[in-house]
mmCIF file of C-alpha atoms in Angstrom:
data_model
loop_
_atom_site.group_PDB
_atom_site.id
_atom_site.type_symbol
_atom_site.label_atom_id
_atom_site.label_comp_id
_atom_site.label_asym_id
_atom_site.label_seq_id
_atom_site.Cartn_x
_atom_site.Cartn_y
_atom_site.Cartn_z
ATOM 1 C CA MET A 1 0.000 0.000 0.000
ATOM 2 C CA ASP A 2 1.265 3.469 -0.897
ATOM 3 C CA ARG A 3 2.293 5.552 2.087
ATOM 4 C CA LYS A 4 0.655 8.990 2.010
ATOM 5 C CA VAL A 5 1.053 12.029 4.251
ATOM 6 C CA VAL A 6 -0.810 15.343 4.135
ATOM 7 C CA VAL A 7 1.335 18.279 5.271
ATOM 8 C CA ILE A 8 -0.740 21.066 6.864
ATOM 9 C CA PRO A 9 0.976 24.273 8.047
ATOM 10 C CA THR A 10 -0.904 26.148 10.758
ATOM 11 C CA TYR A 11 -0.931 29.488 12.504
ATOM 12 C CA ASN A 12 -3.974 30.255 14.669
ATOM 13 C CA GLU A 13 -6.208 27.547 13.194
ATOM 14 C CA LYS A 14 -7.832 26.361 16.420
ATOM 15 C CA GLU A 15 -11.308 26.741 14.900
ATOM 16 C CA ASN A 16 -10.482 24.421 12.007
ATOM 17 C CA ILE A 17 -7.758 21.984 12.997
ATOM 18 C CA ASP A 18 -9.875 19.339 14.763
ATOM 19 C CA LYS A 19 -12.375 19.231 11.889
ATOM 20 C CA ILE A 20 -9.759 19.129 9.112
ATOM 21 C CA ILE A 21 -7.840 16.314 10.817
ATOM 22 C CA ARG A 22 -11.002 14.247 11.213
ATOM 23 C CA ALA A 23 -12.012 14.928 7.600
ATOM 24 C CA VAL A 24 -8.649 13.732 6.261
ATOM 25 C CA ARG A 25 -8.570 10.683 8.504
ATOM 26 C CA SER A 26 -12.099 9.735 7.369
ATOM 27 C CA LEU A 27 -10.628 9.043 3.910
ATOM 28 C CA GLY A 28 -8.862 5.958 5.248
ATOM 29 C CA ASP A 29 -6.058 4.814 7.490
ATOM 30 C CA ASP A 30 -3.493 5.249 4.706
ATOM 31 C CA PHE A 31 -3.851 9.059 4.843
ATOM 32 C CA HIS A 32 -1.458 10.236 7.555
ATOM 33 C CA ILE A 33 -1.158 13.883 8.611
ATOM 34 C CA LEU A 34 1.752 16.109 9.560
ATOM 35 C CA VAL A 35 0.795 19.446 11.132
ATOM 36 C CA ILE A 36 3.513 22.095 11.239
ATOM 37 C CA ASP A 37 2.535 24.776 13.710
ATOM 38 C CA ASP A 38 4.394 28.094 13.865
ATOM 39 C CA GLY A 39 3.879 28.850 17.550
ATOM 40 C CA SER A 40 0.151 29.607 17.317
ATOM 41 C CA PRO A 41 -0.836 31.628 20.399
ATOM 42 C CA ASP A 42 -4.421 30.344 20.147
ATOM 43 C CA GLY A 43 -3.420 26.813 21.155
ATOM 44 C CA THR A 44 -3.658 25.069 17.769
ATOM 45 C CA ALA A 45 -0.757 22.762 18.656
ATOM 46 C CA SER A 46 -2.371 21.666 21.916
ATOM 47 C CA VAL A 47 -5.470 20.562 19.997
ATOM 48 C CA VAL A 48 -3.258 18.477 17.695
ATOM 49 C CA ARG A 49 -1.408 16.948 20.642
ATOM 50 C CA SER A 50 -4.680 15.862 22.234
ATOM 51 C CA LEU A 51 -5.793 14.237 18.969
ATOM 52 C CA GLN A 52 -2.537 12.295 18.652
ATOM 53 C CA GLU A 53 -3.822 9.969 21.355
ATOM 54 C CA GLU A 54 -6.855 9.232 19.174
ATOM 55 C CA PHE A 55 -4.802 8.700 16.000
ATOM 56 C CA PRO A 56 -1.556 7.107 17.205
ATOM 57 C CA GLY A 57 1.105 6.762 14.526
ATOM 58 C CA ALA A 58 -1.024 8.575 11.951
ATOM 59 C CA LEU A 59 -1.063 12.163 13.243
ATOM 60 C CA HIS A 60 2.274 13.936 13.619
ATOM 61 C CA LEU A 61 3.237 17.416 14.798
ATOM 62 C CA ILE A 62 6.220 19.696 14.327
ATOM 63 C CA GLU A 63 6.154 22.791 16.546
ATOM 64 C CA ARG A 64 8.212 25.809 15.520
ATOM 65 C CA SER A 65 8.936 28.916 17.553
ATOM 66 C CA GLY A 66 7.135 31.608 15.573
ATOM 67 C CA LYS A 67 5.978 32.599 12.092
ATOM 68 C CA LEU A 68 8.825 31.455 9.859
ATOM 69 C CA GLY A 69 6.945 31.479 6.566
ATOM 70 C CA LEU A 70 4.751 29.106 4.591
ATOM 71 C CA GLY A 71 7.597 27.944 2.370
ATOM 72 C CA THR A 72 9.905 27.001 5.227
ATOM 73 C CA ALA A 73 7.057 25.097 6.897
ATOM 74 C CA TYR A 74 6.462 23.010 3.799
ATOM 75 C CA ILE A 75 10.164 22.381 3.271
ATOM 76 C CA ALA A 76 10.454 21.141 6.859
ATOM 77 C CA GLY A 77 7.475 18.893 6.180
ATOM 78 C CA PHE A 78 8.897 17.599 2.900
ATOM 79 C CA LYS A 79 12.222 16.698 4.502
ATOM 80 C CA TRP A 80 10.424 14.932 7.347
ATOM 81 C CA ALA A 81 8.219 12.985 4.907
ATOM 82 C CA ILE A 82 11.191 11.903 2.778
ATOM 83 C CA GLU A 83 13.045 10.762 5.878
ATOM 84 C CA LYS A 84 10.014 8.742 6.992
ATOM 85 C CA GLY A 85 9.689 7.057 3.592
ATOM 86 C CA TYR A 86 6.298 8.334 2.428
ATOM 87 C CA ASP A 87 5.541 7.668 -1.258
ATOM 88 C CA TYR A 88 3.132 10.568 -1.808
ATOM 89 C CA ILE A 89 3.310 13.920 -0.041
ATOM 90 C CA PHE A 90 0.394 16.359 -0.127
ATOM 91 C CA GLU A 91 0.101 20.085 0.587
ATOM 92 C CA MET A 92 -3.178 21.376 1.975
ATOM 93 C CA ASP A 93 -4.491 24.368 3.917
ATOM 94 C CA ALA A 94 -6.138 23.890 7.299
ATOM 95 C CA ASP A 95 -9.106 26.171 6.632
ATOM 96 C CA PHE A 96 -11.251 23.966 4.327
ATOM 97 C CA SER A 97 -10.577 26.168 1.297
ATOM 98 C CA HIS A 98 -9.224 22.862 -0.023
ATOM 99 C CA ASN A 99 -11.785 20.064 0.209
ATOM 100 C CA PRO A 100 -10.241 16.962 1.845
ATOM 101 C CA ALA A 101 -12.523 14.826 -0.352
ATOM 102 C CA ASP A 102 -10.364 15.875 -3.328
ATOM 103 C CA LEU A 103 -7.193 14.309 -1.874
ATOM 104 C CA PRO A 104 -7.864 10.869 -3.436
ATOM 105 C CA ARG A 105 -8.378 12.515 -6.836
ATOM 106 C CA LEU A 106 -4.962 14.167 -6.603
ATOM 107 C CA TRP A 107 -3.394 10.888 -5.524
ATOM 108 C CA ARG A 108 -4.981 8.982 -8.432
ATOM 109 C CA ALA A 109 -3.711 11.583 -10.903
ATOM 110 C CA CYS A 110 -0.220 10.518 -9.794
ATOM 111 C CA SER A 111 -0.661 6.844 -8.958
ATOM 112 C CA GLU A 112 -2.858 5.985 -11.977
ATOM 113 C CA GLY A 113 -2.652 9.029 -14.272
ATOM 114 C CA GLY A 114 1.125 9.186 -14.639
ATOM 115 C CA ALA A 115 1.638 12.611 -13.072
ATOM 116 C CA ASP A 116 4.636 13.375 -10.891
ATOM 117 C CA VAL A 117 2.820 16.346 -9.350
ATOM 118 C CA ALA A 118 -0.951 16.795 -9.278
ATOM 119 C CA ILE A 119 -2.306 20.299 -8.681
ATOM 120 C CA GLY A 120 -5.780 21.021 -7.335
ATOM 121 C CA SER A 121 -6.511 23.776 -9.837
ATOM 122 C CA ARG A 122 -8.949 26.660 -9.534
ATOM 123 C CA TYR A 123 -8.404 27.866 -13.105
ATOM 124 C CA CYS A 124 -7.844 24.919 -15.453
ATOM 125 C CA ASN A 125 -11.576 24.590 -16.097
ATOM 126 C CA GLY A 126 -12.735 28.204 -15.983
ATOM 127 C CA ILE A 127 -12.711 29.972 -12.611
ATOM 128 C CA SER A 128 -13.870 27.800 -9.703
ATOM 129 C CA VAL A 129 -13.686 30.018 -6.633
ATOM 130 C CA ILE A 130 -16.459 30.579 -4.072
ATOM 131 C CA ASN A 131 -16.779 33.398 -1.507
ATOM 132 C CA TRP A 132 -13.776 35.445 -2.636
ATOM 133 C CA PRO A 133 -14.247 39.168 -3.336
ATOM 134 C CA ILE A 134 -14.156 39.752 -7.085
ATOM 135 C CA GLY A 135 -11.012 41.875 -6.744
ATOM 136 C CA ARG A 136 -9.118 39.021 -5.148
ATOM 137 C CA VAL A 137 -10.330 36.556 -7.793
ATOM 138 C CA ILE A 138 -9.108 38.880 -10.552
ATOM 139 C CA MET A 139 -5.766 39.453 -8.838
ATOM 140 C CA SER A 140 -5.191 35.721 -8.285
ATOM 141 C CA TYR A 141 -6.257 34.731 -11.805
ATOM 142 C CA TYR A 142 -4.103 37.313 -13.555
ATOM 143 C CA ALA A 143 -1.182 36.517 -11.256
ATOM 144 C CA SER A 144 -1.216 33.046 -12.795
ATOM 145 C CA VAL A 145 -1.470 34.529 -16.291
ATOM 146 C CA TYR A 146 1.572 36.694 -15.499
ATOM 147 C CA VAL A 147 3.557 33.678 -14.270
ATOM 148 C CA ARG A 148 2.689 31.640 -17.372
ATOM 149 C CA LYS A 149 3.780 34.453 -19.659
ATOM 150 C CA VAL A 150 7.051 35.165 -17.836
ATOM 151 C CA LEU A 151 8.133 31.589 -17.152
ATOM 152 C CA GLY A 152 6.566 29.783 -20.115
ATOM 153 C CA MET A 153 5.115 27.178 -17.790
ATOM 154 C CA LYS A 154 1.846 25.659 -18.993
ATOM 155 C CA VAL A 155 0.093 25.637 -15.636
ATOM 156 C CA PHE A 156 -3.186 27.522 -15.196
ATOM 157 C CA ASP A 157 -3.107 27.784 -11.391
ATOM 158 C CA THR A 158 0.507 28.651 -10.649
ATOM 159 C CA THR A 159 -0.111 29.810 -7.064
ATOM 160 C CA ALA A 160 -2.182 26.772 -6.018
ATOM 161 C CA GLY A 161 -1.321 25.311 -2.632
ATOM 162 C CA PHE A 162 -3.256 22.034 -2.947
ATOM 163 C CA LYS A 163 -0.913 19.428 -4.395
ATOM 164 C CA CYS A 164 0.267 15.845 -4.416
ATOM 165 C CA TYR A 165 3.938 15.054 -5.051
ATOM 166 C CA ARG A 166 5.586 11.768 -5.810
ATOM 167 C CA ARG A 167 8.475 11.436 -3.360
ATOM 168 C CA LYS A 168 11.065 11.378 -6.165
ATOM 169 C CA VAL A 169 10.140 14.964 -7.122
ATOM 170 C CA LEU A 170 10.935 16.289 -3.664
ATOM 171 C CA GLU A 171 14.080 14.182 -3.521
ATOM 172 C CA THR A 172 15.266 15.745 -6.803
ATOM 173 C CA ILE A 173 14.514 19.418 -6.067
ATOM 174 C CA ASP A 174 17.263 21.086 -4.031
ATOM 175 C CA LEU A 175 14.987 22.147 -1.181
ATOM 176 C CA ASP A 176 17.781 24.064 0.554
ATOM 177 C CA LYS A 177 17.954 26.442 -2.418
ATOM 178 C CA VAL A 178 14.248 27.314 -2.553
ATOM 179 C CA LYS A 179 14.214 31.036 -1.830
ATOM 180 C CA MET A 180 10.624 32.280 -1.646
ATOM 181 C CA LYS A 181 8.811 31.903 1.651
ATOM 182 C CA GLY A 182 5.252 33.131 1.017
ATOM 183 C CA TYR A 183 2.886 32.195 -1.782
ATOM 184 C CA GLY A 184 5.753 32.723 -4.219
ATOM 185 C CA PHE A 185 7.007 29.432 -2.794
ATOM 186 C CA GLN A 186 4.178 27.678 -4.625
ATOM 187 C CA ILE A 187 5.300 29.188 -7.925
ATOM 188 C CA GLU A 188 8.949 28.345 -7.305
ATOM 189 C CA MET A 189 8.176 24.706 -6.507
ATOM 190 C CA LYS A 190 6.067 24.285 -9.659
ATOM 191 C CA TYR A 191 8.721 25.943 -11.806
ATOM 192 C CA SER A 192 11.452 23.731 -10.324
ATOM 193 C CA THR A 193 9.281 20.682 -11.018
ATOM 194 C CA TYR A 194 8.721 21.832 -14.596
ATOM 195 C CA LYS A 195 12.370 22.680 -15.314
ATOM 196 C CA LEU A 196 13.558 19.330 -13.953
ATOM 197 C CA GLY A 197 11.346 17.533 -16.462
ATOM 198 C CA PHE A 198 8.643 16.119 -14.229
ATOM 199 C CA LYS A 199 5.073 15.716 -15.440
ATOM 200 C CA ILE A 200 2.543 18.137 -13.932
ATOM 201 C CA LYS A 201 -1.196 17.524 -14.147
ATOM 202 C CA GLU A 202 -3.955 19.903 -13.065
ATOM 203 C CA VAL A 203 -7.058 18.440 -11.457
ATOM 204 C CA PRO A 204 -10.059 20.805 -11.390
ATOM 205 C CA ILE A 205 -11.344 21.635 -7.911
ATOM 206 C CA ILE A 206 -13.756 24.110 -6.369
ATOM 207 C CA PHE A 207 -11.913 26.452 -4.016
ATOM 208 C CA MET A 208 -14.008 27.876 -1.167
ATOM 209 C CA ASP A 209 -12.701 30.715 0.979
ATOM 210 C CA ARG A 210 -12.394 30.021 4.691
ATOM 211 C CA THR A 211 -15.488 30.413 6.850
ATOM 212 C CA GLU A 212 -13.613 30.343 10.176
ATOM 213 C CA GLY A 213 -10.301 31.835 11.256
ATOM 214 C CA THR A 214 -8.362 34.679 9.664
ATOM 215 C CA SER A 215 -6.722 34.845 6.243
ATOM 216 C CA LYS A 216 -2.918 35.124 6.193
ATOM 217 C CA MET A 217 -2.816 36.898 2.802
ATOM 218 C CA SER A 218 -1.017 40.246 2.548
ATOM 219 C CA SER A 219 0.307 42.656 -0.084
ATOM 220 C CA GLY A 220 3.850 41.678 0.909
ATOM 221 C CA ILE A 221 3.147 38.069 -0.065
ATOM 222 C CA PHE A 222 2.054 39.185 -3.533
ATOM 223 C CA GLY A 223 5.037 41.508 -3.838
ATOM 224 C CA GLU A 224 7.471 38.689 -3.110
ATOM 225 C CA ALA A 225 5.780 36.529 -5.737
ATOM 226 C CA PHE A 226 5.786 39.270 -8.401
ATOM 227 C CA TRP A 227 9.491 40.104 -8.129
ATOM 228 C CA GLY A 228 10.483 36.532 -7.365
ATOM 229 C CA VAL A 229 9.044 35.327 -10.668
ATOM 230 C CA LEU A 230 11.319 37.686 -12.569
ATOM 231 C CA GLY A 231 14.288 36.290 -10.658
ATOM 232 C CA LEU A 232 13.222 32.711 -11.368
ATOM 233 C CA LYS A 233 13.294 33.314 -15.098
ATOM 234 C CA PHE A 234 17.067 33.808 -14.976
ATOM 235 C CA ARG A 235 17.923 31.156 -12.409
ATOM 236 C CA LYS A 236 19.446 27.799 -13.262
ATOM 237 C CA ILE A 237 17.391 24.999 -11.743
ATOM 238 C CA ARG A 238 19.561 21.974 -11.059
ATOM 239 C CA PRO A 239 18.747 18.691 -9.313
ATOM 240 C CA VAL A 240 20.066 18.104 -5.826
ATOM 241 C CA LYS A 241 23.548 16.581 -5.738
#
């Protein structure tokens, strides 16, 4: 049986974390979870610790001492998952903007559909976003258009954070050289995957904005992504040695 782990970064997700863990675990015992909490003052990590007794060996927690960035959280999770021998590693938000029921679809796109990375895509089949202000939808959509034009990467949802990786992809990317820490991280990882010759497949999903908790989006995150994309265009992407 394939070993799967869903990596979920958290910061102040106490309202959502119990429900998202139970939703993922309801998919089957082969879906393990790694929560990476950046010192949430609301007690998110304590909720996870209490649930570890209910899901022994299947629910894991890394606690970090403050907000160190989305990208660094995922990289810590990827390294942990590689070390533990997982075959498929997923990225997912804690706030239910990504539907846990779509995780098996992403996995099948890799395990049966031949993809090395499967992306839960908001834009590969029109625009499938619910509850976002129209300004944010437009900004997100045209950010992906900008990335496609600059980098020549044929991915419709370049900033998507709902993904399934085959382990070999994460073993090949030099994770220590990934530079962007915010949502630009998502672009950088897709571009590295693309430049290293791996097959990327987009799986259409419906993205629903969070109903509980607070969004972590900021203008600084978009600024890093905008300028970071220009830098990526001129960077040599080489496999890890």
